[in-house]
Short mmCIF file of C-alpha atoms and ligand atoms in Angstrom, two decimals:
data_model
loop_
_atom_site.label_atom_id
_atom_site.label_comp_id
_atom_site.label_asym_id
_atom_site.label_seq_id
_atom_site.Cartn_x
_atom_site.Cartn_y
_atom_site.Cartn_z
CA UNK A 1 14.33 -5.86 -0.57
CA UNK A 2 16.32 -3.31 0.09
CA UNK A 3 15.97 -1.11 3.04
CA UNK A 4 16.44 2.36 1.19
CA UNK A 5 13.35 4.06 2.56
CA UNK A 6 14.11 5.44 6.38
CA UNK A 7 11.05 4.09 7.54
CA UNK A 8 12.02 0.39 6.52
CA UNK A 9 14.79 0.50 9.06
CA UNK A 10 12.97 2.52 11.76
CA UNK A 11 9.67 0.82 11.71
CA UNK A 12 8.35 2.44 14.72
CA UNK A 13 9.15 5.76 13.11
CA UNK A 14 6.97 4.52 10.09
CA UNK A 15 4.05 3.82 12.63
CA UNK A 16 4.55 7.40 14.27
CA UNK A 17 4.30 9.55 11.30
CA UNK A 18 1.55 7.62 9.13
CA UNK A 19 -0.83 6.90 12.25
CA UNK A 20 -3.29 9.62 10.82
CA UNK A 21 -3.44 8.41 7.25
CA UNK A 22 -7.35 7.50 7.95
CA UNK A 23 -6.37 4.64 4.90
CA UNK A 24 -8.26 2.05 7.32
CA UNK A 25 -11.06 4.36 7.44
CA UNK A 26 -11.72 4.57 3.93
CA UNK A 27 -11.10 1.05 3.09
CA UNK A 28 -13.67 -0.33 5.29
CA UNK A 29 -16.14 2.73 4.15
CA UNK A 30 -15.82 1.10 0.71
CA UNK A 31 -15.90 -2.71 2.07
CA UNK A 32 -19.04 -1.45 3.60
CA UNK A 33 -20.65 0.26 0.60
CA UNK A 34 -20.06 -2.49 -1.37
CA UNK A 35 -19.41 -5.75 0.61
CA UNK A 36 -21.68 -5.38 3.76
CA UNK A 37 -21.33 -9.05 4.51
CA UNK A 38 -17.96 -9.49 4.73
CA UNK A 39 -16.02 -11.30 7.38
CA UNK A 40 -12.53 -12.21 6.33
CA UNK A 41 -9.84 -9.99 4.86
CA UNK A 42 -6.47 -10.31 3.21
CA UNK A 43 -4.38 -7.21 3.05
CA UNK A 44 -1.05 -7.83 1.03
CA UNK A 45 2.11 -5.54 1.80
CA UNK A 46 0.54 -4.83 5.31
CA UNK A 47 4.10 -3.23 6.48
CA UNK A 48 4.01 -2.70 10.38
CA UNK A 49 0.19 -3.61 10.21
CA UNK A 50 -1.00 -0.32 11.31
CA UNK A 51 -4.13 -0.77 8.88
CA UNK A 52 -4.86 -4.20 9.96
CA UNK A 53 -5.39 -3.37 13.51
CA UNK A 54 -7.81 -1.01 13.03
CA UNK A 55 -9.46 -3.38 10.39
CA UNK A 56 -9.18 -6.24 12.50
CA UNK A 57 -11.81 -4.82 15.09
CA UNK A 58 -14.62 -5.53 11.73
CA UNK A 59 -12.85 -8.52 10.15
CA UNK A 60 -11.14 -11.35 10.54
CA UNK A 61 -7.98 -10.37 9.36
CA UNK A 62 -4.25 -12.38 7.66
CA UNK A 63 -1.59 -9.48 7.16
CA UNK A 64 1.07 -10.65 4.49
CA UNK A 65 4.48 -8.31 4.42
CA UNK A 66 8.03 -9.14 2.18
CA UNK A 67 10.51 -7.79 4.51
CA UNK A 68 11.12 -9.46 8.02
CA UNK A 69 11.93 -6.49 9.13
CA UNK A 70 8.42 -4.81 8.92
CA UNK A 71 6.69 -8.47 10.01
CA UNK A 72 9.23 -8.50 13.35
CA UNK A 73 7.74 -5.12 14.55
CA UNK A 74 4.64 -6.01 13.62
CA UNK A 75 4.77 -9.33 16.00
CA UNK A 76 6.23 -6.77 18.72
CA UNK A 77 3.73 -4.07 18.40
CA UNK A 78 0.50 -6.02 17.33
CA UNK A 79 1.29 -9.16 18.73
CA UNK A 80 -2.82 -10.09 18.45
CA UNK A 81 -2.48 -9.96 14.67
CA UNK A 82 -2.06 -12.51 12.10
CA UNK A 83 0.75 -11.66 9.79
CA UNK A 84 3.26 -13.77 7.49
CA UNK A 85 6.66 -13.18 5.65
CA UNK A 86 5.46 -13.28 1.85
CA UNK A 87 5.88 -11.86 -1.17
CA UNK A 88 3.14 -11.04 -2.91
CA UNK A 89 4.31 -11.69 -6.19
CA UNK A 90 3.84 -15.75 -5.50
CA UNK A 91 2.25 -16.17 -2.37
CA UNK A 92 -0.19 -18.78 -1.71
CA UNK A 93 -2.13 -19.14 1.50
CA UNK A 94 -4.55 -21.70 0.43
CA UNK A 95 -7.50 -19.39 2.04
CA UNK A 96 -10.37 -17.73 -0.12
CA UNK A 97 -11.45 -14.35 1.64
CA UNK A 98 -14.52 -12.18 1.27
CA UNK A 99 -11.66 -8.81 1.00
CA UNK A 100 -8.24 -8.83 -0.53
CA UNK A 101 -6.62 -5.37 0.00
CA UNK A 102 -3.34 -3.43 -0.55
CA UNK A 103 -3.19 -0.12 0.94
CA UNK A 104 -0.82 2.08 1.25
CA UNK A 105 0.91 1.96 -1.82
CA UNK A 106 2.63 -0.93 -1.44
CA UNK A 107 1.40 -2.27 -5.20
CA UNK A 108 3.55 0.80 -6.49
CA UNK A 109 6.84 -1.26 -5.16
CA UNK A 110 6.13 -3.84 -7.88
CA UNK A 111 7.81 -2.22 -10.56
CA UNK A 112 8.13 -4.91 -13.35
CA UNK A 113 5.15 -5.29 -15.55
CA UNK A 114 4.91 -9.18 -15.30
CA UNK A 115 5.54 -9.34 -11.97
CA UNK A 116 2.23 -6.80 -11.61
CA UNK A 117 0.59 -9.92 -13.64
CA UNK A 118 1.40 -11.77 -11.05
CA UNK A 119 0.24 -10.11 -7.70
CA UNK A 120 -3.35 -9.86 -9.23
CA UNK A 121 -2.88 -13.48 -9.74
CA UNK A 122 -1.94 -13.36 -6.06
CA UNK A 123 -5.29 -11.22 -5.42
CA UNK A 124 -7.23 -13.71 -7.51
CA UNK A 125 -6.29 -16.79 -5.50
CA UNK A 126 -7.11 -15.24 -2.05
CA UNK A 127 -10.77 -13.81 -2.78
CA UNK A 128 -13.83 -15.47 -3.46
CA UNK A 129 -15.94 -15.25 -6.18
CA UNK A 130 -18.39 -12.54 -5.65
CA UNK A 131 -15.55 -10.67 -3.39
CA UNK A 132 -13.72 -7.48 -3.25
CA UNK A 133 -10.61 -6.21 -4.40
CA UNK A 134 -9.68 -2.70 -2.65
CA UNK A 135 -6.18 -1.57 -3.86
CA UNK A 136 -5.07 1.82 -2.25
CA UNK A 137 -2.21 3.26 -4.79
CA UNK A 138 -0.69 5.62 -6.98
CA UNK A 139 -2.64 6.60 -10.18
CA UNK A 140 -0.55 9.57 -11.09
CA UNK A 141 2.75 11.14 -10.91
CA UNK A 142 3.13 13.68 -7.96
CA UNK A 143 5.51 16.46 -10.19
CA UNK A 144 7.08 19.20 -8.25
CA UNK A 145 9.07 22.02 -9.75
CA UNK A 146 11.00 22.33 -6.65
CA UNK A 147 11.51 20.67 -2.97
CA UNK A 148 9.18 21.41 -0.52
CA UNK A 149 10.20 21.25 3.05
CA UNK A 150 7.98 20.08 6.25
CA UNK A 151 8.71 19.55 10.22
CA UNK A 152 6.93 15.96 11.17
CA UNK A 153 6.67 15.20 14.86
CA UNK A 154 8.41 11.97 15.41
CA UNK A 155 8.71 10.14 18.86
CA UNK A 156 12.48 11.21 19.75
CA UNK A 157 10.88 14.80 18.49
CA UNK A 158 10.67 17.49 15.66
CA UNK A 159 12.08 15.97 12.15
CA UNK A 160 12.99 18.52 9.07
CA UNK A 161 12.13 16.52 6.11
CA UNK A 162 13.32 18.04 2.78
CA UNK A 163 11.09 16.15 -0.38
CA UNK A 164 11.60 16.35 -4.42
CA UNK A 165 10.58 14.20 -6.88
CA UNK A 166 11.70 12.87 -10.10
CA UNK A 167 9.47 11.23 -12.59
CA UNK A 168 10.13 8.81 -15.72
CA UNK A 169 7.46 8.81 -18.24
CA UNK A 170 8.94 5.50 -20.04
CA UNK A 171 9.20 3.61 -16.55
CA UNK A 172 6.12 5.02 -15.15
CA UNK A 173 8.27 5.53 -12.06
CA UNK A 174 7.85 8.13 -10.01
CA UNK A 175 10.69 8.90 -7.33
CA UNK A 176 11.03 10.48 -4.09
CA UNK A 177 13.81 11.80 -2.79
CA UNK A 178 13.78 12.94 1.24
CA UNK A 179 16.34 14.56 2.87
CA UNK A 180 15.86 14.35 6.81
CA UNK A 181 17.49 16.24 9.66
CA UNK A 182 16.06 14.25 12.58
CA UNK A 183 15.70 15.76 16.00
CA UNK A 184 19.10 14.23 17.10
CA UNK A 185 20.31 16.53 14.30
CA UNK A 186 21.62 13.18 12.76
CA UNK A 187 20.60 14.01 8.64
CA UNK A 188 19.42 10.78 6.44
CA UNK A 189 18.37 10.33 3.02
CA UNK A 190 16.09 8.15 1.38
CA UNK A 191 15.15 7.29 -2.32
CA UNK A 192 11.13 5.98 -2.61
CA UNK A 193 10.75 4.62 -6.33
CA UNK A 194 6.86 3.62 -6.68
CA UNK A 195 5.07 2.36 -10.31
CA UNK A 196 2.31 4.39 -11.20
CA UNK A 197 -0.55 2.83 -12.77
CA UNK A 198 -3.16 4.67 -14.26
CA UNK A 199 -6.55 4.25 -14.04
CA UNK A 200 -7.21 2.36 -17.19
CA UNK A 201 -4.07 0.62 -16.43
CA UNK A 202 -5.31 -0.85 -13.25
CA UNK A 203 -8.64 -1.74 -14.98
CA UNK A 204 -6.55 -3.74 -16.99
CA UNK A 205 -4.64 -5.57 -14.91
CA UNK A 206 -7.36 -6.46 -12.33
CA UNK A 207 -10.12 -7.18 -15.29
CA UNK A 208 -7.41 -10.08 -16.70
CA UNK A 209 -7.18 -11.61 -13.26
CA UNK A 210 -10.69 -12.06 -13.19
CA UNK A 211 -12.20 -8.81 -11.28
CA UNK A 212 -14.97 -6.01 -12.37
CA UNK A 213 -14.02 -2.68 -11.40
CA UNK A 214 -16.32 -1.36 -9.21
CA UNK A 215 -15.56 2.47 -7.96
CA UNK A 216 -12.41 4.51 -8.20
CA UNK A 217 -12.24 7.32 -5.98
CA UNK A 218 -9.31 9.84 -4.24
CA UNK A 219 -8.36 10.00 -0.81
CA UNK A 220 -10.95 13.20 -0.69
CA UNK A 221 -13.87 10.31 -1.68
CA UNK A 222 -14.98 13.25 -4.28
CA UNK A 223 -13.99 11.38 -7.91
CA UNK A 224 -10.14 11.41 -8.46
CA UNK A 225 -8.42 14.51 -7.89
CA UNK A 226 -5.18 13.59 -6.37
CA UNK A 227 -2.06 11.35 -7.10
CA UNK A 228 -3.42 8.49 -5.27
CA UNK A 229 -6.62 6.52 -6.11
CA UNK A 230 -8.14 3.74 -3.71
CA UNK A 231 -9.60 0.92 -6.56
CA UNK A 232 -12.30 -1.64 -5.60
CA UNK A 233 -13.24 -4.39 -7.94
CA UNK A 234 -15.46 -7.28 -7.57
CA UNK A 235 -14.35 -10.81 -7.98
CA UNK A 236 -16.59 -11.83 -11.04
CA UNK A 237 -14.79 -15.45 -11.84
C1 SAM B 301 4.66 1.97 2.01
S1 SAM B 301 4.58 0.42 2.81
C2 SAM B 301 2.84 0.30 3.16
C3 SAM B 301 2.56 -0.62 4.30
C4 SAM B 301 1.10 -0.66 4.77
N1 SAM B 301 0.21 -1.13 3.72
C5 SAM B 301 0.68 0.71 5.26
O1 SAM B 301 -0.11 1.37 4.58
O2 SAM B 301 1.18 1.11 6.31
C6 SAM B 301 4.81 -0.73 1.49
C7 SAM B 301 4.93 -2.17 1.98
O3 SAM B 301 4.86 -3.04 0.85
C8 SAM B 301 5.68 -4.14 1.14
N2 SAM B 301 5.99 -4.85 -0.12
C9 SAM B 301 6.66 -4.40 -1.19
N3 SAM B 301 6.76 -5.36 -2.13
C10 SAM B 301 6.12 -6.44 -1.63
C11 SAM B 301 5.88 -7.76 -2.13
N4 SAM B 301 6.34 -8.14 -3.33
N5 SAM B 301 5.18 -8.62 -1.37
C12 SAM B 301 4.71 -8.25 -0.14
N6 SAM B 301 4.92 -7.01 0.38
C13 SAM B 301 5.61 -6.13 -0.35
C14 SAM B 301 6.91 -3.52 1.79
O4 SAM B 301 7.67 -4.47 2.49
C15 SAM B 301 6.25 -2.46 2.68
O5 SAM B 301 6.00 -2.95 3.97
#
């Protein structure tokens, strides 16, 4: 893949500026509510494995990433954590677990319909019967008339970032562009493409691989209000 997005090639940056998401949190509020029992987790696109640490304190815990990159600083920084160079398109671990996740919208950066097939074939293989399915992702377009502009503390300091987004009905793709002036004053740019699936759409895809949806909620926990929805499903075959 790639390294387009700034944070693929400044990992540690990545970990900096998304170590509040509380993504962790709410997955294993959900695992809770509706999987009290389980021990072993699976979380596929697990990037610098910021989730998996904090998920790893409840669960025994196999990280799976595409890019080397991410998986390198991952060994660095976590070096207590299990995670593997895979794609999740065609990975096979041989291992059945009790909670297959994929937070952090990394299901949006499978863009090709078949190959979306194919990771909840990939989700299929690695959970039980009878387990859960907790996908953390896009379920509508974030549309912005114009760019909005933020300052992000980062470790080497204060970061302008510059955001606008472009979306595609007829891909589903929904882009963002950032602009960044970073505290060295150095500027960067970065193009995000992620797939958005809608709700329905999701059903479909997970109910085909085998799994009953279970609860759809935003990041709020108060129904779906925002762009991005955290799905759970059960495991039903
Ligand atoms: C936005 S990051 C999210 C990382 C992590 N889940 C988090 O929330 O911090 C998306 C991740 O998905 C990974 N990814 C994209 N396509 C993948 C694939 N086909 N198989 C495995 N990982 C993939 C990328 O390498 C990247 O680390």
């Amino acid at each position: 893949m790639e390294a387009t997005n700034l944070f693929y090639r400044d990992p540690a940056l990545y970990d900096a500026i998304q170590s509040d998401s509380g993504s962790a949190e709410m997955c294993q509020a959900l695992i809770e509510r509706h999987r009290p029992d389980a021990k072993t987790l699976m979380d596929f696109g697990c990037g610098t494995g910021r989730d998996l640490e904090i998920l790893a304190k409840r669960f025994e815990c196999v990280g799976v990433d595409l890019q080397a990159g991410m998986v390198d600083y991952a060994h660095r920084a976590r070096p207590g954590l299990d995670i593997r160079i895979g794609d999740m398109r065609t990975v096979r671990l041989r291992r059945r677990m009790d909670t297959v996740t994929c937070l952090g919208n990394s299901l949006a950066y499978v863009h090709d319909t078949d190959d979306i097939t194919r990771v909840f074939a990939t989700f299929a293989a690695h959970a039980r019967p009878g387990g859960l399915l907790v996908l953390c992702s896009p379920v509508s377009p974030v549309i912005r008339p114009e760019p909005t502009s933020a300052v992000v503390d980062t470790p080497d300091g204060p970061a302008r970032v510059t955001i606008s987004y472009g979306w595609d009905l007829r891909t589903q793709i929904n882009t963002m562009h950032r602009h960044w002036v970073l505290a060295s004053g150095k500027e960067a740019q970065d193009e995000i493409r992620r797939r958005v699936l809608f709700p329905r759409e999701l059903e479909g895809y997970a109910s085909a691989a085998g799994f009953e949806i279970v609860e759809v909620v935003g990041e709020s926990r108060n129904g779906l209000t925002g762009p991005t929805g955290y799905t759970v499903a059960q495991h039903v075959r």
